mmCIF file of C-alpha atoms in Angstrom:
data_model
loop_
_atom_site.group_PDB
_atom_site.id
_atom_site.type_symbol
_atom_site.label_atom_id
_atom_site.label_comp_id
_atom_site.label_asym_id
_atom_site.label_seq_id
_atom_site.Cartn_x
_atom_site.Cartn_y
_atom_site.Cartn_z
ATOM 1 C CA MET I 1 25.973 -99.439 3.138
ATOM 2 C CA MET I 2 29.733 -99.667 3.503
ATOM 3 C CA ILE I 3 30.934 -102.210 0.952
ATOM 4 C CA ARG I 4 34.666 -101.907 1.539
ATOM 5 C CA ALA I 5 37.222 -99.513 3.099
ATOM 6 C CA GLN I 6 40.995 -99.195 3.372
ATOM 7 C CA THR I 7 43.613 -96.683 4.412
ATOM 8 C CA ILE I 8 46.857 -96.949 2.453
ATOM 9 C CA VAL I 9 50.243 -95.457 3.366
ATOM 10 C CA ALA I 10 52.906 -95.833 0.682
ATOM 11 C CA ARG I 11 56.548 -94.885 0.200
ATOM 12 C CA THR I 12 56.161 -94.248 -3.552
ATOM 13 C CA PRO I 13 53.408 -93.472 -6.089
ATOM 14 C CA ASN I 14 53.911 -96.883 -7.713
ATOM 15 C CA ALA I 15 53.379 -98.678 -4.404
ATOM 16 C CA LEU I 16 50.134 -96.764 -3.868
ATOM 17 C CA LEU I 17 48.918 -97.411 -7.425
ATOM 18 C CA ALA I 18 49.515 -101.145 -7.008
ATOM 19 C CA SER I 19 47.386 -101.149 -3.843
ATOM 20 C CA LEU I 20 44.654 -99.164 -5.586
ATOM 21 C CA ASP I 21 44.665 -101.685 -8.427
ATOM 22 C CA ARG I 22 44.102 -104.493 -5.920
ATOM 23 C CA PHE I 23 41.278 -102.541 -4.259
ATOM 24 C CA HIS I 24 39.686 -102.031 -7.686
ATOM 25 C CA LEU I 25 39.907 -105.712 -8.622
ATOM 26 C CA GLN I 26 38.393 -106.787 -5.311
ATOM 27 C CA SER I 27 35.566 -104.231 -5.676
ATOM 28 C CA LYS I 28 34.912 -104.468 -9.420
ATOM 29 C CA ALA I 29 31.619 -106.375 -9.283
ATOM 30 C CA LYS I 30 30.199 -104.561 -6.256
ATOM 31 C CA GLY I 31 29.135 -101.187 -7.666
ATOM 32 C CA GLY I 32 28.631 -98.257 -5.317
ATOM 33 C CA THR I 33 30.261 -94.833 -5.075
ATOM 34 C CA PHE I 34 33.998 -94.517 -4.484
ATOM 35 C CA LEU I 35 35.196 -92.180 -1.705
ATOM 36 C CA PHE I 36 38.790 -91.058 -1.355
ATOM 37 C CA ALA I 37 40.943 -88.627 0.622
ATOM 38 C CA LEU I 38 44.431 -88.228 -0.806
ATOM 39 C CA SER I 39 47.634 -86.687 0.525
ATOM 40 C CA ALA I 40 50.509 -86.799 -1.967
ATOM 41 C CA PRO I 41 53.363 -84.623 -3.247
ATOM 42 C CA LEU I 42 52.583 -82.275 -6.108
ATOM 43 C CA ASP I 43 54.561 -84.233 -8.692
ATOM 44 C CA ALA I 44 52.507 -87.380 -7.958
ATOM 45 C CA LEU I 45 49.025 -85.862 -7.751
ATOM 46 C CA SER I 46 48.173 -85.960 -11.442
ATOM 47 C CA VAL I 47 49.041 -89.605 -12.029
ATOM 48 C CA ILE I 48 47.288 -90.754 -8.823
ATOM 49 C CA THR I 49 44.065 -88.800 -9.355
ATOM 50 C CA SER I 50 43.906 -89.859 -13.019
ATOM 51 C CA HIS I 51 44.301 -93.468 -11.895
ATOM 52 C CA LEU I 52 41.524 -93.101 -9.327
ATOM 53 C CA LYS I 53 39.122 -91.468 -11.786
ATOM 54 C CA SER I 54 39.731 -94.062 -14.489
ATOM 55 C CA HIS I 55 39.101 -96.966 -12.107
ATOM 56 C CA PHE I 56 36.136 -95.337 -10.373
ATOM 57 C CA PRO I 57 34.153 -92.945 -12.625
ATOM 58 C CA ARG I 58 31.535 -92.518 -9.860
ATOM 59 C CA HIS I 59 33.485 -90.880 -7.070
ATOM 60 C CA ILE I 60 33.641 -88.151 -4.462
ATOM 61 C CA GLY I 61 36.976 -87.177 -2.958
ATOM 62 C CA CYS I 62 39.279 -84.435 -1.758
ATOM 63 C CA LEU I 63 42.877 -83.605 -0.962
ATOM 64 C CA SER I 64 43.734 -84.136 2.687
ATOM 65 C CA SER I 65 46.767 -83.958 4.974
ATOM 66 C CA PRO I 66 48.846 -86.909 6.141
ATOM 67 C CA LEU I 67 48.838 -87.917 9.761
ATOM 68 C CA PRO I 68 51.948 -86.437 11.403
ATOM 69 C CA ALA I 69 53.510 -89.862 11.878
ATOM 70 C CA TYR I 70 53.449 -90.407 8.107
ATOM 71 C CA HIS I 71 54.047 -86.884 6.834
ATOM 72 C CA SER I 72 56.823 -87.942 4.436
ATOM 73 C CA HIS I 73 54.709 -90.683 2.859
ATOM 74 C CA ILE I 74 51.760 -90.783 0.465
ATOM 75 C CA MET I 75 48.468 -91.465 2.211
ATOM 76 C CA CYS I 76 45.133 -92.367 0.639
ATOM 77 C CA ALA I 77 41.920 -93.443 2.363
ATOM 78 C CA VAL I 78 39.422 -95.216 0.104
ATOM 79 C CA ALA I 79 35.932 -96.653 0.531
ATOM 80 C CA LEU I 80 33.055 -97.978 -1.512
ATOM 81 C CA LEU I 81 29.554 -96.989 -0.361
ATOM 82 C CA ASN I 82 25.951 -97.273 -1.494
ATOM 83 C CA GLY I 83 23.911 -94.086 -1.134
ATOM 84 C CA ILE I 84 22.659 -90.893 -2.746
ATOM 85 C CA THR I 85 25.527 -88.651 -3.860
ATOM 86 C CA PHE I 86 25.120 -84.878 -4.026
ATOM 87 C CA ARG I 87 26.897 -81.621 -4.833
ATOM 88 C CA SER I 88 26.159 -78.462 -2.793
ATOM 89 C CA THR I 89 26.962 -74.828 -3.561
ATOM 90 C CA ILE I 90 25.224 -73.399 -0.474
ATOM 91 C CA ALA I 91 27.398 -70.636 0.955
ATOM 92 C CA GLY I 92 28.696 -70.868 4.519
ATOM 93 C CA ARG I 93 29.495 -68.039 6.875
ATOM 94 C CA ALA I 94 32.549 -65.865 7.216
ATOM 95 C CA ASP I 95 34.801 -66.504 10.198
ATOM 96 C CA PRO I 96 33.302 -65.106 13.439
ATOM 97 C CA GLN I 97 34.836 -61.876 14.644
ATOM 98 C CA VAL I 98 35.435 -61.091 18.289
ATOM 99 C CA GLY I 99 32.460 -59.304 19.795
ATOM 100 C CA ARG I 100 30.715 -58.900 16.461
ATOM 101 C CA TRP I 101 27.358 -59.813 17.958
ATOM 102 C CA HIS I 102 27.294 -56.815 20.260
ATOM 103 C CA ALA I 103 28.462 -54.512 17.487
ATOM 104 C CA ALA I 104 26.067 -55.870 14.898
ATOM 105 C CA ARG I 105 22.891 -56.079 16.910
ATOM 106 C CA HIS I 106 21.955 -52.479 16.189
ATOM 107 C CA SER I 107 23.989 -51.437 13.177
ATOM 108 C CA SER I 108 26.407 -52.951 10.712
ATOM 109 C CA THR I 109 27.901 -52.211 7.334
ATOM 110 C CA GLN I 110 28.852 -55.834 6.759
ATOM 111 C CA GLN I 111 27.888 -57.075 3.302
ATOM 112 C CA LEU I 112 26.094 -60.343 2.743
ATOM 113 C CA PRO I 113 27.872 -63.108 0.834
ATOM 114 C CA ALA I 114 26.992 -62.778 -2.848
ATOM 115 C CA ALA I 115 25.692 -66.327 -3.016
ATOM 116 C CA GLN I 116 23.135 -65.505 -0.329
ATOM 117 C CA SER I 117 22.091 -62.046 -1.478
ATOM 118 C CA SER I 118 18.954 -63.334 -3.189
ATOM 119 C CA VAL I 119 17.726 -64.694 0.121
ATOM 120 C CA PHE I 120 17.659 -61.182 1.565
ATOM 121 C CA GLU I 121 16.399 -59.114 -1.357
ATOM 122 C CA GLU I 122 13.563 -57.758 0.768
ATOM 123 C CA PHE I 123 16.104 -55.642 2.672
ATOM 124 C CA ASN I 124 17.020 -53.781 -0.538
ATOM 125 C CA GLY I 125 20.673 -53.582 0.445
ATOM 126 C CA ASP I 126 20.042 -51.543 3.608
ATOM 127 C CA VAL I 127 22.018 -53.718 6.006
ATOM 128 C CA GLY I 128 22.272 -50.967 8.609
ATOM 129 C CA LYS I 129 18.849 -51.905 9.946
ATOM 130 C CA VAL I 130 19.352 -55.653 9.866
ATOM 131 C CA ASN I 131 19.130 -57.748 13.018
ATOM 132 C CA TRP I 132 21.783 -60.338 12.235
ATOM 133 C CA GLU I 133 20.347 -62.981 14.530
ATOM 134 C CA ASP I 134 17.104 -62.824 12.531
ATOM 135 C CA ILE I 135 19.094 -62.916 9.300
ATOM 136 C CA TRP I 136 20.795 -66.186 10.130
ATOM 137 C CA ASP I 137 17.546 -67.678 11.419
ATOM 138 C CA ARG I 138 16.004 -66.876 8.036
ATOM 139 C CA THR I 139 19.000 -68.437 6.327
ATOM 140 C CA ALA I 140 18.321 -71.654 8.263
ATOM 141 C CA MET I 141 14.666 -71.548 7.175
ATOM 142 C CA SER I 142 15.570 -71.000 3.536
ATOM 143 C CA ALA I 143 18.259 -73.688 3.688
ATOM 144 C CA GLN I 144 15.641 -76.400 3.264
ATOM 145 C CA GLU I 145 14.701 -74.821 -0.051
ATOM 146 C CA MET I 146 18.376 -74.821 -1.087
ATOM 147 C CA ILE I 147 18.970 -78.501 -0.373
ATOM 148 C CA PRO I 148 20.925 -80.148 -3.223
ATOM 149 C CA VAL I 149 18.607 -81.310 -5.975
ATOM 150 C CA GLU I 150 19.782 -84.929 -5.648
ATOM 151 C CA LEU I 151 18.348 -85.075 -2.108
ATOM 152 C CA ARG I 152 14.997 -83.391 -2.703
ATOM 153 C CA THR I 153 13.081 -86.610 -3.310
ATOM 154 C CA ALA I 154 14.531 -88.402 -0.260
ATOM 155 C CA ARG I 155 12.258 -88.614 2.784
ATOM 156 C CA PRO I 156 13.727 -87.809 6.223
ATOM 157 C CA GLU I 157 13.227 -91.397 7.354
ATOM 158 C CA ASP I 158 15.152 -92.632 4.300
ATOM 159 C CA VAL I 159 18.453 -91.069 5.447
ATOM 160 C CA SER I 160 20.266 -92.268 8.567
ATOM 161 C CA SER I 161 23.721 -90.702 8.092
ATOM 162 C CA ILE I 162 25.303 -88.166 5.773
ATOM 163 C CA LEU I 163 29.002 -87.913 4.872
ATOM 164 C CA TYR I 164 30.518 -85.014 2.952
ATOM 165 C CA PHE I 165 33.754 -83.298 1.970
ATOM 166 C CA SER I 166 33.548 -79.518 2.244
ATOM 167 C CA ASP I 167 35.387 -76.235 1.958
ATOM 168 C CA LYS I 168 36.185 -74.377 5.194
ATOM 169 C CA ALA I 169 32.671 -72.916 5.529
ATOM 170 C CA PRO I 170 30.227 -75.846 5.789
ATOM 171 C CA GLU I 171 27.561 -74.000 7.802
ATOM 172 C CA GLY I 172 25.212 -73.615 4.825
ATOM 173 C CA ILE I 173 25.069 -77.274 3.851
ATOM 174 C CA ALA I 174 25.004 -78.319 7.529
ATOM 175 C CA LYS I 175 21.914 -76.201 8.243
ATOM 176 C CA ALA I 176 20.206 -77.399 5.074
ATOM 177 C CA LEU I 177 20.844 -81.037 5.965
ATOM 178 C CA LYS I 178 19.534 -80.620 9.496
ATOM 179 C CA ALA I 179 16.432 -78.814 8.258
ATOM 180 C CA THR I 180 15.708 -81.627 5.792
ATOM 181 C CA PHE I 181 16.997 -84.698 7.669
ATOM 182 C CA PRO I 182 16.845 -83.662 11.344
ATOM 183 C CA HIS I 183 17.247 -87.139 12.833
ATOM 184 C CA SER I 184 20.274 -88.146 10.775
ATOM 185 C CA ASN I 185 23.895 -88.237 11.857
ATOM 186 C CA GLU I 186 26.071 -85.825 9.891
ATOM 187 C CA LEU I 187 29.836 -85.957 9.474
ATOM 188 C CA GLY I 188 31.674 -83.460 7.310
ATOM 189 C CA PHE I 189 35.382 -83.411 6.479
ATOM 190 C CA LEU I 190 36.796 -79.909 5.948
ATOM 191 C CA ALA I 191 39.247 -80.555 3.138
ATOM 192 C CA SER I 192 42.847 -79.437 3.583
ATOM 193 C CA SER I 193 43.913 -76.044 2.266
ATOM 194 C CA THR I 194 45.617 -76.416 -1.117
ATOM 195 C CA PRO I 195 46.482 -72.910 -2.497
ATOM 196 C CA PHE I 196 50.167 -73.811 -2.781
ATOM 197 C CA ILE I 197 49.486 -77.281 -4.178
ATOM 198 C CA THR I 198 46.729 -76.904 -6.770
ATOM 199 C CA GLY I 199 46.129 -73.153 -6.682
ATOM 200 C CA ARG I 200 42.670 -73.755 -5.177
ATOM 201 C CA PRO I 201 41.532 -72.931 -1.601
ATOM 202 C CA VAL I 202 40.500 -76.590 -1.284
ATOM 203 C CA THR I 203 40.370 -79.327 -3.921
ATOM 204 C CA LEU I 204 37.229 -81.467 -4.239
ATOM 205 C CA PHE I 205 36.574 -84.205 -6.820
ATOM 206 C CA HIS I 206 33.159 -85.360 -8.039
ATOM 207 C CA ASP I 207 32.567 -87.688 -10.997
ATOM 208 C CA GLY I 208 35.383 -86.240 -13.093
ATOM 209 C CA GLU I 209 34.851 -82.602 -12.063
ATOM 210 C CA ILE I 210 37.135 -80.597 -9.747
ATOM 211 C CA TYR I 211 35.739 -77.920 -7.418
ATOM 212 C CA SER I 212 37.279 -75.209 -5.241
ATOM 213 C CA ASP I 213 34.317 -74.623 -2.928
ATOM 214 C CA GLY I 214 31.012 -75.987 -1.711
ATOM 215 C CA ALA I 215 30.579 -79.602 -0.675
ATOM 216 C CA ILE I 216 30.179 -83.076 -2.154
ATOM 217 C CA GLY I 217 28.748 -85.969 -0.212
ATOM 218 C CA ILE I 218 26.662 -89.100 0.111
ATOM 219 C CA ALA I 219 23.466 -89.793 2.067
ATOM 220 C CA LEU I 220 23.223 -93.274 3.575
ATOM 221 C CA GLN I 221 19.991 -95.193 4.016
ATOM 222 C CA PRO I 222 19.115 -97.109 7.222
ATOM 223 C CA SER I 223 17.973 -100.130 5.208
ATOM 224 C CA LEU I 224 21.584 -100.598 4.067
ATOM 225 C CA GLY I 225 23.102 -100.785 7.563
ATOM 226 C CA HIS I 226 22.936 -98.910 10.853
ATOM 227 C CA THR I 227 25.653 -96.466 11.911
ATOM 228 C CA SER I 228 26.792 -94.746 15.095
ATOM 229 C CA LEU I 229 28.762 -91.495 15.343
ATOM 230 C CA THR I 230 31.228 -90.862 18.159
ATOM 231 C CA VAL I 231 33.874 -88.223 18.883
ATOM 232 C CA GLU I 232 37.047 -88.302 21.000
ATOM 233 C CA PHE I 233 39.173 -85.469 22.417
ATOM 234 C CA PRO I 234 42.606 -86.677 23.569
ATOM 235 C CA ASP I 235 44.927 -85.041 26.091
ATOM 236 C CA LEU I 236 42.560 -82.339 27.403
ATOM 237 C CA VAL I 237 43.029 -81.223 31.020
ATOM 238 C CA ASP I 238 40.093 -80.000 33.131
ATOM 239 C CA LEU I 239 40.625 -76.471 34.447
ATOM 240 C CA THR I 240 37.262 -76.228 36.200
ATOM 241 C CA PRO I 241 34.543 -78.512 37.531
ATOM 242 C CA ASP I 242 31.121 -78.472 35.902
ATOM 243 C CA LEU I 243 29.755 -74.940 35.521
ATOM 244 C CA GLN I 244 26.531 -73.513 34.131
ATOM 245 C CA ILE I 245 26.158 -70.898 31.433
ATOM 246 C CA THR I 246 23.711 -68.299 32.703
ATOM 247 C CA SER I 247 23.720 -66.101 29.584
ATOM 248 C CA SER I 248 25.173 -66.205 26.081
ATOM 249 C CA GLU I 249 24.614 -64.520 22.761
ATOM 250 C CA GLY I 250 25.964 -65.244 19.300
ATOM 251 C CA ASN I 251 29.499 -66.554 19.707
ATOM 252 C CA LEU I 252 29.884 -64.963 23.176
ATOM 253 C CA ILE I 253 29.527 -66.410 26.651
ATOM 254 C CA LEU I 254 28.314 -63.481 28.759
ATOM 255 C CA THR I 255 28.058 -65.023 32.240
ATOM 256 C CA ILE I 256 28.884 -68.324 33.903
ATOM 257 C CA ASP I 257 27.217 -69.107 37.233
ATOM 258 C CA ASN I 258 26.116 -65.447 37.093
ATOM 259 C CA GLY I 259 29.781 -64.411 37.225
ATOM 260 C CA ASN I 260 32.541 -63.049 34.998
ATOM 261 C CA PRO I 261 33.666 -65.861 32.618
ATOM 262 C CA THR I 262 37.110 -64.427 31.787
ATOM 263 C CA ARG I 263 38.053 -63.833 35.424
ATOM 264 C CA LEU I 264 36.846 -67.333 36.235
ATOM 265 C CA LEU I 265 39.121 -68.708 33.498
ATOM 266 C CA LEU I 266 42.098 -66.647 34.705
ATOM 267 C CA ALA I 267 41.588 -67.872 38.264
ATOM 268 C CA ALA I 268 41.458 -71.475 37.070
ATOM 269 C CA MET I 269 44.645 -70.969 35.052
ATOM 270 C CA ASN I 270 46.465 -69.504 38.040
ATOM 271 C CA LYS I 271 45.331 -72.435 40.157
ATOM 272 C CA HIS I 272 46.929 -74.805 37.634
ATOM 273 C CA GLY I 273 50.163 -72.816 37.449
ATOM 274 C CA LEU I 274 49.467 -71.258 34.054
ATOM 275 C CA ASP I 275 50.404 -67.627 33.491
ATOM 276 C CA GLY I 276 47.435 -66.017 31.791
ATOM 277 C CA ARG I 277 49.003 -62.598 31.199
ATOM 278 C CA ASP I 278 50.890 -63.599 28.079
ATOM 279 C CA VAL I 279 49.442 -66.906 27.006
ATOM 280 C CA LEU I 280 45.749 -66.175 27.444
ATOM 281 C CA LEU I 281 43.925 -66.848 24.221
ATOM 282 C CA LYS I 282 46.909 -66.303 21.916
ATOM 283 C CA ASP I 283 47.086 -69.953 20.960
ATOM 284 C CA ASP I 284 44.586 -72.733 20.401
ATOM 285 C CA GLU I 285 45.059 -74.043 23.927
ATOM 286 C CA PHE I 286 41.870 -73.216 25.828
ATOM 287 C CA TYR I 287 38.443 -74.667 25.201
ATOM 288 C CA VAL I 288 34.895 -74.751 26.497
ATOM 289 C CA GLY I 289 33.514 -78.279 26.612
ATOM 290 C CA VAL I 290 29.762 -78.872 26.705
ATOM 291 C CA MET I 291 29.156 -81.760 29.079
ATOM 292 C CA SER I 292 26.710 -84.669 28.971
ATOM 293 C CA ASN I 293 26.735 -87.527 31.477
ATOM 294 C CA GLY I 294 30.201 -86.518 32.668
ATOM 295 C CA LYS I 295 31.749 -86.505 29.184
ATOM 296 C CA VAL I 296 32.659 -83.744 26.751
ATOM 297 C CA GLU I 297 29.951 -83.826 24.106
ATOM 298 C CA ARG I 298 30.935 -80.724 22.155
ATOM 299 C CA LEU I 299 34.068 -78.581 22.132
ATOM 300 C CA HIS I 300 34.617 -74.918 21.244
ATOM 301 C CA ARG I 301 37.952 -73.107 21.111
ATOM 302 C CA ILE I 302 38.216 -69.904 23.173
ATOM 303 C CA THR I 303 39.393 -67.155 20.823
ATOM 304 C CA SER I 304 39.474 -64.176 23.217
ATOM 305 C CA GLY I 305 38.480 -62.920 26.640
ATOM 306 C CA ASP I 306 37.815 -59.531 28.210
ATOM 307 C CA PRO I 307 38.451 -59.401 31.984
ATOM 308 C CA SER I 308 36.650 -56.056 32.372
ATOM 309 C CA ARG I 309 33.487 -56.964 30.477
ATOM 310 C CA GLY I 310 33.896 -60.627 31.323
ATOM 311 C CA THR I 311 32.807 -62.011 27.972
ATOM 312 C CA ILE I 312 34.513 -64.967 26.340
ATOM 313 C CA ALA I 313 34.385 -65.347 22.546
ATOM 314 C CA LEU I 314 34.325 -68.803 21.001
ATOM 315 C CA GLY I 315 35.408 -70.010 17.578
ATOM 316 C CA THR I 316 31.856 -70.941 16.632
ATOM 317 C CA MET I 317 28.808 -69.171 15.293
ATOM 318 C CA SER I 318 26.668 -70.098 18.282
ATOM 319 C CA ALA I 319 27.850 -70.363 21.888
ATOM 320 C CA PRO I 320 26.213 -72.980 24.141
ATOM 321 C CA PRO I 321 22.803 -71.687 25.287
ATOM 322 C CA GLN I 322 21.752 -70.655 28.762
ATOM 323 C CA GLY I 323 21.492 -73.644 31.084
ATOM 324 C CA SER I 324 24.259 -75.631 29.369
ATOM 325 C CA THR I 325 26.680 -77.484 31.630
ATOM 326 C CA ILE I 326 30.287 -76.795 30.646
ATOM 327 C CA ARG I 327 33.885 -77.179 31.727
ATOM 328 C CA MET I 328 36.857 -75.036 30.824
ATOM 329 C CA LEU I 329 39.644 -77.163 29.414
ATOM 330 C CA TYR I 330 43.296 -76.811 28.533
ATOM 331 C CA LEU I 331 45.362 -78.529 25.831
ATOM 332 C CA PRO I 332 48.997 -78.709 26.981
ATOM 333 C CA ARG I 333 51.620 -77.806 24.406
ATOM 334 C CA ARG I 334 53.038 -80.851 22.684
ATOM 335 C CA ASP I 335 56.083 -81.095 20.460
ATOM 336 C CA GLU I 336 54.322 -83.718 18.384
ATOM 337 C CA VAL I 337 50.816 -85.078 18.088
ATOM 338 C CA THR I 338 51.077 -88.839 17.759
ATOM 339 C CA LEU I 339 48.375 -90.154 15.481
ATOM 340 C CA ASN I 340 49.384 -93.569 14.255
ATOM 341 C CA LEU I 341 47.214 -95.874 12.192
ATOM 342 C CA LYS I 342 46.210 -98.871 14.243
ATOM 343 C CA PRO I 343 44.535 -101.927 12.758
ATOM 344 C CA THR I 344 41.168 -102.572 14.374
ATOM 345 C CA HIS I 345 39.322 -105.853 14.418
ATOM 346 C CA GLY I 346 35.914 -104.311 14.966
ATOM 347 C CA ASN I 347 33.314 -102.986 12.583
ATOM 348 C CA THR I 348 34.020 -101.030 9.422
ATOM 349 C CA SER I 349 34.402 -97.310 10.044
ATOM 350 C CA ILE I 350 35.158 -93.886 8.598
ATOM 351 C CA SER I 351 37.289 -91.604 10.797
ATOM 352 C CA PHE I 352 38.072 -87.913 10.319
ATOM 353 C CA ILE I 353 40.906 -86.430 12.391
ATOM 354 C CA ALA I 354 41.867 -82.820 13.083
ATOM 355 C CA ILE I 355 45.631 -82.496 12.790
ATOM 356 C CA PRO I 356 48.055 -79.669 13.686
ATOM 357 C CA ASP I 357 48.460 -76.780 11.250
ATOM 358 C CA SER I 358 52.089 -77.753 10.724
ATOM 359 C CA PHE I 359 54.679 -80.254 11.847
ATOM 360 C CA GLY I 360 58.387 -80.673 11.461
ATOM 361 C CA ASP I 361 60.145 -81.669 8.287
ATOM 362 C CA GLY I 362 62.201 -84.337 10.010
ATOM 363 C CA PRO I 363 61.916 -88.075 9.469
ATOM 364 C CA PRO I 364 58.551 -89.709 10.165
ATOM 365 C CA SER I 365 58.072 -91.091 13.656
ATOM 366 C CA SER I 366 56.583 -94.285 12.214
ATOM 367 C CA ALA I 367 58.699 -96.023 9.586
ATOM 368 C CA LEU I 368 57.051 -98.515 7.264
ATOM 369 C CA ASP I 369 58.319 -102.085 7.356
ATOM 370 C CA ASN I 370 57.448 -102.467 3.681
ATOM 371 C CA ASP I 371 56.740 -100.173 0.744
ATOM 372 C CA VAL I 372 53.080 -99.997 1.722
ATOM 373 C CA LEU I 373 50.913 -100.234 4.835
ATOM 374 C CA VAL I 374 47.250 -101.176 4.309
ATOM 375 C CA ILE I 375 44.664 -100.912 7.077
ATOM 376 C CA ASP I 376 41.595 -102.915 6.062
ATOM 377 C CA GLY I 377 38.112 -101.898 7.143
ATOM 378 C CA ASN I 378 38.998 -98.331 8.126
ATOM 379 C CA PHE I 379 38.907 -95.072 6.168
ATOM 380 C CA VAL I 380 41.100 -92.557 8.059
ATOM 381 C CA ALA I 381 41.669 -88.989 6.810
ATOM 382 C CA GLY I 382 43.210 -85.934 8.464
ATOM 383 C CA SER I 383 42.896 -82.196 7.885
ATOM 384 C CA GLU I 384 44.227 -79.100 9.625
ATOM 385 C CA ASN I 385 40.781 -77.569 9.036
ATOM 386 C CA GLY I 386 39.082 -80.202 11.161
ATOM 387 C CA PHE I 387 35.643 -81.715 10.775
ATOM 388 C CA MET I 388 31.987 -80.883 11.424
ATOM 389 C CA LEU I 389 29.544 -83.241 13.074
ATOM 390 C CA ARG I 390 25.964 -83.456 14.309
ATOM 391 C CA ARG I 391 24.319 -86.342 16.118
ATOM 392 C CA GLY I 392 20.575 -86.340 15.583
ATOM 393 C CA ALA I 393 17.989 -83.600 16.038
ATOM 394 C CA LYS I 394 19.052 -82.326 19.476
ATOM 395 C CA GLU I 395 22.511 -81.206 18.396
ATOM 396 C CA GLU I 396 23.545 -78.294 16.213
ATOM 397 C CA GLY I 397 26.372 -78.965 13.803
ATOM 398 C CA TRP I 398 29.746 -77.795 15.111
ATOM 399 C CA ILE I 399 33.353 -77.785 13.929
ATOM 400 C CA CYS I 400 36.209 -79.475 15.793
ATOM 401 C CA THR I 401 39.785 -78.321 15.138
ATOM 402 C CA LEU I 402 41.388 -79.684 18.326
ATOM 403 C CA PRO I 403 44.646 -81.380 17.221
ATOM 404 C CA GLY I 404 44.031 -85.084 17.689
ATOM 405 C CA GLY I 405 40.243 -84.728 17.871
ATOM 406 C CA GLN I 406 38.641 -87.628 16.032
ATOM 407 C CA ALA I 407 35.113 -88.391 14.823
ATOM 408 C CA CYS I 408 34.203 -91.928 13.824
ATOM 409 C CA LEU I 409 31.184 -93.160 11.882
ATOM 410 C CA ARG I 410 30.952 -96.875 12.536
ATOM 411 C CA TRP I 411 28.733 -99.509 10.979
ATOM 412 C CA THR I 412 27.053 -101.519 13.754
#
C-alpha cells in the first residue's frame, strides 16, 4: 500500500532538508518502508543521506539523475510503502554483443560470470561445447531457487506488484521474480551511474547499508491496494506500417515479412528523407516497437544492421519472437528533452523516467518560484540507464532507455 509520496526539487540542501523534515513529521505514526531516489551535488550528499537514514531507519533508495529541466537543482523523490523488502545479489548478463548468437551457437570462449559459475558446474569449465540458449534457459530455471530469502515464504497470489532499484544488469532478479511471481507487475529502476560521484558503479541504500551492485526492492500485496502499470514513449515517428517478424534468434531479427530487415529499414529511412549511409545505427535513434492493439507495447533500440545478411541486432537479450507484430520507429534529434514535473490530481503513483545521457550545463529551463517545489502524491525519478518493466505473465521483462520514456505504477 502506498501511504504517502512526494517529489521535491530544491535550490539548496537546507531547503530540501526542511521539506524532508515535514514529510517525516506527517508520516511519523504511519510506519512502512521509506523509498527515495536522490540527485544532489557531491558536497551535499553526505548530509542529505545521513538525514534520510536517521529519520527513516527502514529504507531502500538509490542515487538518481535530475530531470533535465531541473539539472542545476537538488531533486529527491520519496515515498512510504507497506510491503516485503528484499536484497538481491543475483547476477545479470553482460551487454549483448552484435551477432554473438550466431557466433556462440556452436563454439565460444566466453567465460561465465563468477556469481553464476556454480549454476553451471556440470560443464566443468568446458564452455566450448555450451549451447548458450540452453545455458540462459537453465539460468531462468535456477533463478527461482535464487530468489531473495525475504520473498521465499510469499505465495504468488500474495504479490501484485514489485518495485526495485538495481544496477545496470537486472536480468537475474527480473527472471527470478517472474519465475516466482509470474502474474505480478514488475518495475525496476536502473540507478544512475556514480563512479565519479561516490566511486561506485551505482549507489544503492538499504537499511543503513550501501551497495554497489545487485538490487533492493519491495513486494506489494494486493490486499493493500490494487495497482496498474503503464508505459509511454514520447516523440517517436513511425517509419513503417505494421510488419511481422518471420524469424528471430537471440538478440537478432533475421527476417521481417520473409524479407531482409536492414534493407527494409534503409528503404523506410530513404522514404522519410533520412540518409542511412552515415547515420544508420550510430546513435540511439532507431527502434523496433512491438505492437498491441495499435499501440507500442514494448520498445527495443536497434544497435546495428547488416544489409548483406539482412539481420538487425537489438539492444536486448531476446528479440521479439516469430509472429510478433512490429513497427520500425525513429526518434528525431532534439536539442533538449523537456521533462517537467507536473502536479496531477489523480491517484498516487510512482514514475521512472529514462533521461538523456547528458545535457547542457546552462541554466535550467524551469526556474523555481520559491526555494522548493513539492509535488504531492507522485514519486518521480530519472536515470540515464532507464528502467525495466514487466506486466503480468505474458510479458518478458525488458529495459527502456528511450529518452523521455516513462513507466508509471499507479494505485487504482
